[in-house]
CSV table of C-alpha atoms in Angstrom, one decimal:
chain,number,residue,atom,x,y,z
A,167,MET,CA,61.2,-29.2,-194.7
A,168,MET,CA,60.0,-25.7,-197.6
A,169,LEU,CA,63.5,-25.2,-198.4
A,170,ASN,CA,63.1,-22.3,-200.4
A,171,TRP,CA,60.5,-20.7,-197.9
A,172,PHE,CA,63.1,-21.1,-195.3
A,173,MET,CA,66.3,-19.8,-197.2
A,174,GLU,CA,63.5,-17.0,-198.4
A,175,GLN,CA,62.8,-16.0,-195.0
A,176,THR,CA,65.9,-15.9,-193.4
A,177,VAL,CA,67.6,-13.4,-196.4
A,178,ILE,CA,64.5,-11.2,-195.3
A,179,LEU,CA,64.8,-11.3,-191.4
A,180,THR,CA,68.9,-10.7,-192.3
A,181,LEU,CA,67.6,-8.5,-194.2
A,182,PHE,CA,65.9,-6.6,-191.3
A,183,CYS,CA,67.4,-7.4,-188.2
A,184,LEU,CA,70.9,-6.9,-188.9
A,185,PRO,CA,70.2,-2.7,-189.5
A,186,MET,CA,67.5,-3.6,-187.1
A,187,MET,CA,71.6,-4.3,-184.9
A,188,VAL,CA,74.1,-1.9,-186.9
A,189,SER,CA,72.8,1.4,-186.0
A,190,HIS,CA,70.7,0.4,-182.8
A,191,ARG,CA,71.8,3.3,-181.0
A,192,ILE,CA,70.8,5.7,-183.4
A,193,ILE,CA,67.5,4.1,-183.5
A,194,LEU,CA,67.3,4.5,-179.7
A,195,ALA,CA,68.7,8.2,-179.0
A,196,LYS,CA,66.5,9.0,-182.2
A,197,ILE,CA,62.7,7.4,-181.7
A,198,GLY,CA,63.5,5.9,-177.9
A,199,ALA,CA,62.8,2.9,-176.3
A,200,HIS,CA,58.8,2.8,-176.8
A,201,TYR,CA,59.1,3.2,-180.5
A,202,THR,CA,62.2,0.6,-181.0
A,203,TYR,CA,60.9,-2.0,-178.9
A,204,VAL,CA,57.4,-1.7,-181.5
A,205,LEU,CA,59.8,-2.2,-184.9
A,206,TRP,CA,60.7,-5.9,-183.5
A,207,SER,CA,56.9,-6.9,-184.2
A,208,ALA,CA,57.6,-6.2,-187.8
A,209,VAL,CA,59.7,-9.6,-187.3
A,210,PRO,CA,56.7,-11.0,-187.3
A,211,ILE,CA,54.9,-9.3,-189.7
A,212,LEU,CA,57.4,-10.4,-192.4
A,213,LEU,CA,56.4,-13.9,-191.6
A,214,LEU,CA,53.0,-13.6,-191.1
A,215,ILE,CA,52.9,-12.1,-195.0
A,216,SER,CA,55.0,-14.4,-196.3
A,217,VAL,CA,52.8,-17.7,-194.9
A,218,CYS,CA,50.0,-16.0,-196.3
A,219,GLN,CA,51.2,-15.6,-199.2
A,220,LEU,CA,52.7,-19.2,-199.5
A,221,TRP,CA,49.4,-20.4,-198.3
A,222,PHE,CA,46.9,-18.2,-200.3
A,223,PRO,CA,49.2,-18.0,-203.6
A,224,GLU,CA,45.8,-16.5,-204.9
A,225,GLY,CA,45.0,-13.9,-202.5
A,226,PHE,CA,45.2,-10.3,-201.9
A,227,MET,CA,48.5,-11.1,-201.1
A,228,SER,CA,50.2,-13.1,-204.0
A,229,LEU,CA,48.8,-9.9,-205.8
A,230,LYS,CA,52.4,-8.5,-207.8
A,231,LEU,CA,53.6,-5.0,-207.6
A,232,SER,CA,54.0,-4.2,-211.3
A,233,TRP,CA,57.5,-2.3,-211.1
A,234,LEU,CA,58.5,-5.9,-209.1
A,235,SER,CA,57.2,-8.6,-212.1
A,236,LEU,CA,59.4,-10.5,-214.0
A,237,PRO,CA,58.5,-12.3,-217.1
A,238,GLU,CA,58.8,-15.8,-217.2
A,239,PRO,CA,62.2,-17.7,-217.3
A,240,ALA,CA,62.7,-19.1,-220.7
A,241,ALA,CA,63.1,-23.0,-220.9
A,242,VAL,CA,66.8,-24.2,-220.0
A,243,MET,CA,67.8,-27.6,-221.6
A,244,GLN,CA,69.7,-29.4,-218.4
A,245,HIS,CA,71.9,-32.2,-219.8
A,246,TYR,CA,72.5,-35.6,-217.9
A,247,GLN,CA,74.8,-38.6,-219.1
A,248,VAL,CA,73.4,-42.2,-218.8
A,249,LEU,CA,76.2,-44.5,-219.0
A,250,ALA,CA,75.4,-48.3,-219.7
A,251,THR,CA,77.0,-49.1,-216.8
A,252,ASP,CA,75.6,-47.5,-213.7
A,253,THR,CA,72.4,-48.7,-211.5
A,254,ILE,CA,69.7,-47.2,-210.7
A,255,LYS,CA,71.1,-45.2,-207.7
A,256,LEU,CA,69.5,-42.3,-205.1
A,257,SER,CA,71.1,-38.8,-206.0
A,258,SER,CA,73.4,-37.9,-202.8
A,259,MET,CA,71.6,-34.8,-203.0
A,260,LEU,CA,68.9,-36.8,-201.4
A,261,ILE,CA,70.9,-38.0,-198.4
A,262,SER,CA,71.9,-34.9,-197.6
A,263,SER,CA,68.9,-33.6,-197.7
A,264,LEU,CA,67.2,-36.2,-195.2
A,265,TYR,CA,70.0,-35.8,-192.9
A,266,LEU,CA,69.4,-31.4,-193.2
A,267,ASP,CA,65.5,-32.0,-192.3
A,268,TYR,CA,66.4,-34.5,-189.4
A,269,LEU,CA,68.7,-32.4,-187.8
A,270,TYR,CA,66.7,-29.7,-187.9
A,271,ILE,CA,64.2,-31.0,-186.1
A,272,ALA,CA,66.4,-32.8,-183.1
A,273,VAL,CA,67.8,-29.4,-182.5
A,274,MET,CA,64.4,-27.6,-182.8
A,275,SER,CA,62.6,-30.6,-180.4
A,276,PHE,CA,65.4,-29.9,-178.6
A,277,LEU,CA,65.3,-26.6,-178.0
A,278,PHE,CA,61.4,-26.2,-177.3
A,279,VAL,CA,61.4,-29.2,-175.1
A,280,SER,CA,64.1,-27.1,-172.8
A,281,MET,CA,62.3,-24.0,-172.9
A,282,VAL,CA,59.3,-25.7,-172.0
A,283,TYR,CA,61.7,-27.1,-169.1
A,284,GLN,CA,62.6,-23.7,-168.4
A,285,GLN,CA,59.1,-23.0,-167.5
A,286,THR,CA,58.2,-25.6,-165.1
A,287,GLN,CA,60.9,-25.2,-162.5
A,288,PHE,CA,58.9,-22.3,-161.5
A,289,ASN,CA,55.6,-24.3,-160.9
A,290,PRO,CA,57.0,-25.7,-157.5
A,291,ILE,CA,58.5,-22.0,-156.7
A,292,VAL,CA,55.0,-20.7,-157.0
A,293,ALA,CA,53.2,-22.8,-155.4
A,294,SER,CA,55.7,-22.5,-152.2
A,295,ALA,CA,56.1,-18.3,-152.4
A,296,VAL,CA,54.5,-16.3,-149.7
A,297,LYS,CA,51.9,-14.0,-151.2
A,298,VAL,CA,53.4,-10.5,-150.2
A,299,ALA,CA,50.8,-8.5,-151.6
A,300,GLU,CA,48.0,-8.1,-155.0
A,301,THR,CA,48.8,-5.4,-158.0
A,302,ASN,CA,45.8,-3.2,-159.2
A,303,LYS,CA,46.1,-5.8,-162.0
A,304,GLY,CA,45.2,-8.3,-159.9
A,305,VAL,CA,48.6,-10.1,-160.3
A,306,ASP,CA,50.1,-12.0,-157.2
A,307,ILE,CA,53.5,-10.5,-155.9
A,308,LEU,CA,54.8,-13.5,-154.5
A,309,ALA,CA,58.3,-13.6,-152.4
A,310,HIS,CA,60.8,-16.4,-152.3
A,311,ALA,CA,63.6,-17.7,-151.1
A,312,SER,CA,65.0,-19.2,-154.8
A,313,VAL,CA,63.8,-16.0,-156.5
A,314,GLN,CA,67.2,-12.9,-157.6
A,315,SER,CA,65.2,-10.5,-159.1
A,316,PRO,CA,62.0,-9.7,-159.9
A,317,MET,CA,60.0,-11.1,-162.9
A,318,LEU,CA,56.8,-12.0,-163.9
A,319,VAL,CA,56.1,-15.8,-165.2
A,320,GLY,CA,53.1,-17.8,-166.1
A,321,LEU,CA,51.7,-17.1,-169.2
A,322,LEU,CA,47.9,-18.8,-168.6
A,323,SER,CA,48.1,-17.7,-164.3
A,324,PRO,CA,51.0,-14.8,-164.3
A,325,CYS,CA,52.6,-13.2,-160.7
A,326,ILE,CA,55.6,-11.5,-160.0
A,327,LEU,CA,58.4,-13.6,-158.0
A,328,VAL,CA,59.9,-11.6,-156.1
A,329,PRO,CA,62.8,-11.7,-153.3
A,330,LEU,CA,62.7,-11.9,-150.1
A,331,ASN,CA,64.0,-9.1,-149.1
A,332,PHE,CA,62.0,-6.8,-151.3
A,333,LYS,CA,60.2,-5.6,-148.1
A,334,SER,CA,63.0,-4.2,-147.0
A,335,LEU,CA,63.3,-1.6,-149.9
A,336,ASP,CA,61.9,1.9,-150.1
A,337,ILE,CA,58.6,2.2,-150.4
A,338,ASN,CA,58.9,4.3,-154.0
A,339,GLN,CA,61.8,1.2,-155.0
A,340,GLN,CA,59.2,-1.6,-154.9
A,341,GLN,CA,56.2,1.0,-156.5
A,342,ALA,CA,59.0,1.4,-159.4
A,343,ILE,CA,59.8,-2.0,-159.2
A,344,ILE,CA,55.5,-3.1,-159.6
A,345,ALA,CA,55.1,-1.1,-161.8
A,346,HIS,CA,58.0,-1.8,-164.1
A,347,GLU,CA,56.8,-5.9,-164.1
A,348,ALA,CA,52.7,-4.8,-163.7
A,349,PHE,CA,53.3,-3.1,-167.5
A,350,HIS,CA,55.4,-6.3,-169.2
A,351,HIS,CA,52.0,-8.2,-167.6
A,352,GLU,CA,49.7,-5.1,-169.1
A,353,ARG,CA,51.6,-5.1,-172.8
A,354,LYS,CA,51.6,-9.0,-173.1
A,355,ASP,CA,54.9,-9.6,-173.0
A,356,LEU,CA,55.3,-12.9,-172.1
A,357,TRP,CA,52.9,-13.5,-175.3
A,358,CYS,CA,55.5,-11.7,-176.9
A,359,ASN,CA,58.0,-13.3,-175.8
A,360,VAL,CA,56.5,-16.6,-176.7
A,361,ILE,CA,56.1,-15.4,-180.5
A,362,GLY,CA,60.3,-14.4,-180.6
A,363,CYS,CA,60.7,-17.8,-178.7
A,364,SER,CA,58.7,-19.8,-181.7
A,365,VAL,CA,60.8,-17.1,-184.3
A,366,LEU,CA,63.7,-18.2,-182.9
A,367,LEU,CA,63.0,-22.0,-183.0
A,368,MET,CA,62.3,-22.1,-186.8
A,369,PHE,CA,65.3,-20.2,-187.7
A,370,TRP,CA,68.0,-21.3,-185.2
A,371,PHE,CA,70.5,-22.3,-187.5
A,372,ASN,CA,70.6,-18.4,-188.1
A,373,PRO,CA,73.0,-16.8,-185.7
A,374,LEU,CA,71.8,-13.2,-185.9
A,375,MET,CA,68.5,-14.2,-184.5
A,376,TRP,CA,69.6,-15.4,-181.6
A,377,PHE,CA,71.8,-11.6,-181.1
A,378,ALA,CA,68.6,-10.5,-182.7
A,379,TYR,CA,66.5,-12.1,-180.0
A,380,ARG,CA,68.4,-11.0,-177.0
A,381,ARG,CA,68.4,-7.4,-178.5
A,382,PHE,CA,64.2,-7.9,-178.2
A,383,ARG,CA,64.4,-8.5,-174.8
A,384,HIS,CA,66.9,-5.6,-173.8
A,385,ASP,CA,64.6,-3.5,-175.6
A,386,GLN,CA,61.8,-5.1,-173.6
A,387,GLU,CA,63.3,-4.4,-170.6
A,388,LEU,CA,64.4,-0.3,-171.7
A,389,SER,CA,60.7,0.4,-173.2
A,390,CYS,CA,59.3,-0.7,-169.5
A,391,ASP,CA,62.5,1.7,-167.7
A,392,ALA,CA,60.4,4.1,-170.1
A,393,GLN,CA,57.1,3.6,-169.1
A,394,VAL,CA,58.2,3.5,-165.4
A,395,THR,CA,60.3,6.4,-165.5
A,396,SER,CA,58.2,9.0,-167.7
A,397,GLU,CA,56.5,11.0,-164.9
A,398,MET,CA,59.5,10.8,-162.2
A,399,GLU,CA,60.8,13.3,-160.6
A,400,LYS,CA,65.3,12.6,-160.8
A,401,ASP,CA,65.2,11.4,-156.6
A,402,ASN,CA,63.1,9.0,-157.7
A,403,LYS,CA,65.0,7.8,-160.3
A,404,ILE,CA,67.9,7.6,-158.5
A,405,ALA,CA,66.0,5.8,-156.5
A,406,TYR,CA,64.6,3.1,-159.2
A,407,SER,CA,68.4,3.4,-160.6
A,408,HIS,CA,69.7,1.7,-156.9
A,409,ALA,CA,67.2,-0.8,-157.5
A,410,LEU,CA,68.4,-2.0,-160.5
A,411,LEU,CA,71.9,-1.9,-159.2
A,412,ALA,CA,70.6,-4.4,-156.1
A,413,TYR,CA,69.1,-6.4,-158.5
A,414,SER,CA,71.6,-6.7,-161.5
A,415,GLN,CA,72.2,-10.3,-161.2
A,416,HIS,CA,73.8,-11.7,-164.5
A,417,VAL,CA,71.7,-14.4,-164.9
A,418,PRO,CA,71.0,-16.7,-168.2
A,419,LEU,CA,68.5,-14.6,-170.9
A,420,SER,CA,65.1,-16.6,-169.4
A,421,MET,CA,63.4,-18.0,-172.6
A,422,LEU,CA,59.6,-16.5,-171.7
A,423,HIS,CA,59.6,-14.9,-167.7
A,424,THR,CA,60.9,-11.5,-167.2
A,425,HIS,CA,64.2,-10.5,-165.6
A,426,TYR,CA,64.4,-7.2,-163.9
A,427,GLY,CA,67.8,-7.4,-163.4
A,428,ASP,CA,70.2,-7.8,-165.9
A,429,LYS,CA,73.5,-6.6,-165.5
A,430,THR,CA,74.4,-6.7,-169.1
A,431,ILE,CA,72.1,-3.9,-169.7
A,432,LEU,CA,72.4,-2.2,-166.3
A,433,LYS,CA,74.0,0.7,-167.7
A,434,GLU,CA,72.5,1.1,-170.9
A,435,ARG,CA,68.8,1.2,-168.2
A,436,ILE,CA,70.3,3.8,-166.8
A,437,ILE,CA,71.4,5.7,-168.9
A,438,GLN,CA,68.1,5.6,-171.1
A,439,MET,CA,66.1,7.0,-167.9
A,440,LYS,CA,67.8,10.3,-169.0
A,441,LYS,CA,66.1,10.3,-172.2
A,442,GLN,CA,63.0,10.5,-171.8
A,443,HIS,CA,60.9,10.1,-174.7
A,444,GLY,CA,57.4,10.6,-175.9
A,445,LYS,CA,55.0,7.5,-176.2
A,446,ASN,CA,52.2,7.8,-178.8
A,447,THR,CA,49.1,5.7,-179.7
A,448,LEU,CA,48.8,6.9,-183.1
A,449,VAL,CA,52.1,6.6,-183.9
A,450,ILE,CA,52.8,2.9,-182.6
A,451,MET,CA,49.6,1.9,-184.5
A,452,GLY,CA,51.1,4.2,-187.6
A,453,ILE,CA,54.5,1.9,-187.5
A,454,THR,CA,52.9,-1.4,-186.8
A,455,LEU,CA,51.1,-0.7,-189.8
A,456,ALA,CA,54.2,0.7,-192.1
A,457,LEU,CA,55.8,-2.5,-191.4
A,458,GLY,CA,53.6,-4.1,-192.7
A,459,VAL,CA,52.9,-2.6,-196.0
A,460,SER,CA,57.1,-3.0,-196.1
A,461,GLY,CA,56.7,-6.5,-195.3
A,462,LEU,CA,54.5,-7.1,-198.6
A,463,MET,CA,56.6,-4.7,-200.3
A,464,LEU,CA,60.3,-7.1,-199.4
A,465,ASN,CA,58.3,-10.6,-199.2
A,466,GLN,CA,57.2,-9.1,-203.0
A,467,GLN,CA,61.1,-8.1,-204.2
A,468,VAL,CA,62.6,-11.0,-202.4
A,469,HIS,CA,60.3,-13.7,-204.4
A,470,ALA,CA,60.6,-11.3,-207.1
A,471,GLY,CA,64.9,-12.2,-206.8
A,472,SER,CA,64.1,-15.8,-205.9
A,473,GLN,CA,62.6,-15.6,-209.6
A,474,ALA,CA,65.3,-14.5,-211.2
A,475,LYS,CA,67.2,-17.6,-209.6
A,476,GLN,CA,65.3,-19.6,-211.2
A,477,ALA,CA,65.8,-18.4,-214.3
A,478,GLU,CA,68.9,-18.8,-214.4
A,479,THR,CA,69.7,-21.9,-212.4
A,480,HIS,CA,65.9,-23.0,-211.7
A,481,VAL,CA,64.7,-26.2,-209.7
A,482,VAL,CA,67.8,-28.8,-208.6
A,483,PRO,CA,66.2,-32.9,-208.6
A,484,THR,CA,67.2,-33.9,-205.4
A,485,MET,CA,66.2,-37.7,-206.8
A,486,ARG,CA,67.7,-38.9,-209.7
A,487,ILE,CA,66.7,-42.3,-210.8
A,488,ASP,CA,69.1,-43.4,-213.6
A,489,PRO,CA,67.6,-44.9,-216.8
A,490,ILE,CA,68.1,-48.5,-217.5
A,491,TYR,CA,70.6,-48.6,-220.7
A,492,PRO,CA,68.3,-51.2,-223.0
A,493,ALA,CA,70.3,-54.4,-223.6
A,494,LYS,CA,69.8,-54.3,-227.7
A,495,ALA,CA,71.0,-50.7,-228.0
A,496,ALA,CA,74.3,-51.4,-225.2
A,497,THR,CA,75.1,-54.6,-227.5
A,498,ALA,CA,74.8,-53.0,-231.1
A,499,GLY,CA,77.1,-50.5,-229.2
A,500,LEU,CA,74.7,-47.6,-230.3
A,501,ASN,CA,74.8,-43.5,-228.3
A,502,GLY,CA,72.1,-41.6,-228.7
A,503,TYR,CA,69.9,-39.3,-227.0
A,504,VAL,CA,66.6,-37.7,-225.6
A,505,GLN,CA,64.6,-34.4,-225.5
A,506,LEU,CA,62.0,-34.6,-222.8
A,507,GLU,CA,59.9,-31.7,-221.5
A,508,PHE,CA,58.1,-32.1,-218.5
A,509,ASP,CA,55.9,-30.8,-215.0
A,510,ILE,CA,56.9,-29.9,-211.5
A,511,SER,CA,54.3,-29.7,-208.7
A,512,GLN,CA,55.3,-27.0,-206.1
A,513,SER,CA,56.1,-30.0,-204.2
A,514,GLY,CA,59.0,-31.2,-206.9
A,515,LYS,CA,57.1,-34.9,-208.3
A,516,VAL,CA,57.3,-34.9,-212.1
A,517,SER,CA,54.3,-35.2,-214.1
A,518,ASN,CA,53.5,-34.7,-218.2
A,519,VAL,CA,56.6,-36.2,-219.2
A,520,ALA,CA,56.8,-35.9,-223.0
A,521,VAL,CA,59.3,-36.7,-225.8
A,522,ILE,CA,60.6,-33.8,-227.7
A,523,LYS,CA,63.4,-35.3,-229.9
A,524,SER,CA,65.9,-38.4,-229.6
A,525,SER,CA,67.9,-40.3,-231.3
A,526,PRO,CA,68.3,-43.4,-232.5
A,527,THR,CA,64.0,-41.8,-232.8
A,528,GLY,CA,62.6,-44.8,-230.2
A,529,VAL,CA,65.5,-46.1,-229.3
A,530,PHE,CA,65.5,-44.7,-225.5
A,531,ASP,CA,62.7,-43.1,-225.7
A,532,GLN,CA,60.7,-45.4,-223.0
A,533,SER,CA,63.8,-45.3,-221.4
A,534,ALA,CA,64.2,-42.0,-221.0
A,535,THR,CA,60.2,-41.2,-219.6
A,536,ASP,CA,59.9,-44.4,-217.1
A,537,ALA,CA,63.2,-43.2,-215.1
A,538,LEU,CA,61.9,-39.3,-215.1
A,539,SER,CA,58.4,-39.5,-214.2
A,540,GLN,CA,60.6,-41.3,-210.8
A,541,TRP,CA,62.3,-38.1,-210.2
A,542,VAL,CA,62.0,-35.3,-207.8
A,543,TYR,CA,62.8,-32.1,-208.1
A,544,THR,CA,63.5,-29.5,-204.9
A,545,GLU,CA,59.7,-27.5,-203.7
A,546,SER,CA,59.4,-24.5,-205.3
A,547,ALA,CA,56.5,-21.9,-204.4
A,548,SER,CA,55.0,-22.3,-208.0
A,549,GLY,CA,56.2,-25.3,-210.0
A,550,VAL,CA,57.5,-25.4,-213.0
A,551,LYS,CA,56.1,-25.7,-216.2
A,552,LYS,CA,57.6,-27.5,-219.6
A,553,ALA,CA,61.0,-28.3,-218.1
A,554,GLN,CA,63.2,-29.2,-220.1
A,555,VAL,CA,65.9,-32.2,-220.0
A,556,GLN,CA,68.2,-34.1,-222.1
A,557,LEU,CA,69.9,-37.6,-221.3
A,558,ASP,CA,72.9,-38.9,-223.2
A,559,PHE,CA,72.8,-42.3,-223.6
A,560,VAL,CA,77.1,-43.5,-223.9
A,561,ILE,CA,78.5,-47.1,-223.8
A,562,HIS,CA,81.7,-45.8,-222.6
A,563,GLU,CA,82.5,-42.5,-219.7
A,564,PRO,CA,84.8,-40.3,-221.8
A,565,ALA,CA,89.0,-40.3,-221.0
A,566,ALA,CA,89.7,-38.1,-218.1
A,567,ASP,CA,92.3,-36.5,-219.8
A,568,VAL,CA,90.1,-35.8,-223.4
A,569,GLU,CA,88.7,-32.3,-224.2
A,570,ARG,CA,84.9,-33.0,-223.8
A,571,ILE,CA,83.3,-29.4,-225.6
A,572,LYS,CA,79.4,-29.1,-225.8
A,573,VAL,CA,77.8,-28.2,-229.4
A,574,ASN,CA,74.1,-27.3,-229.0
């Protein structure tokens, strides 16, 4: 698992979603439901830019902004102690890392299966539903007894499901509800939900992403309300509000399909209908473009920040093979050290190991070189050139009550 990449993206998404959530009411009041919903497209845009940088590091996405470029980190000599009584072992960090990988995959797989299962539950409902009408968008309107609130379902063959009492509503209410769900279909909101769910599955470990996904879905409904009621007279808006009340069911938010009635945001939807904002396609395109440029800059900033962090800590080993203490040196009671220089690939593998300095010369060199060649480091975006490490060969571990001072 590309741990570094995931951590960087978690920071980037948090930097966007947290202010978006905190200032949501202000944003909604200033720019309206349409543009607020468009702002959520920043999340997949940020990830897309980051993926392009990851897959095509030599392409235009990887161009460093001059004011963000950092100098190459200076080589830092890391020290590890090798005891004569040690045996070859794996670092506990490797075991922890493997467990984290398995946990991540297990939870993501469970959520994915749950999402697929949830969608398949509508197949028998759609198959046994009664066709009520057809919209001018070519989407069938089906009625079924188990449906409590109008919804758009089906990625490949979308249809609008309504309760059996749908026909008992006023004709204006019926048309408003159908227009609402038809706009979901026209705007491809089900596929937007797929993208949102995919991001959620990738970053399920971040609690903020769950709240952000729920807010995204609520803004989706507010945007549709704004579209349907933009040209309505006051009486029709009141009728539309009554329809919301009639179908307001406190049902769990589905992963993909839409819910016309959602009790959790009912008050917000009714209030928002009184605050209409215009919608301009050019403005939406401008916002999307601005999000793309901002996403590129934010990725560069986080990348620069990760470089600064790397300058302090570098990558760390996830698997260390301890050198074998030479039998002759142990018998003779010899202590010593070996300073080595090496390269670390993007995947964390060690290569080009060379001895810089050793004492006693030639005693511990081969053992240290053989062991270091088997080390594995954390993955990184560009790897590390000419990393340095010093392995100190010590016969006995110093007593715990002895003060130790490192002298360079």
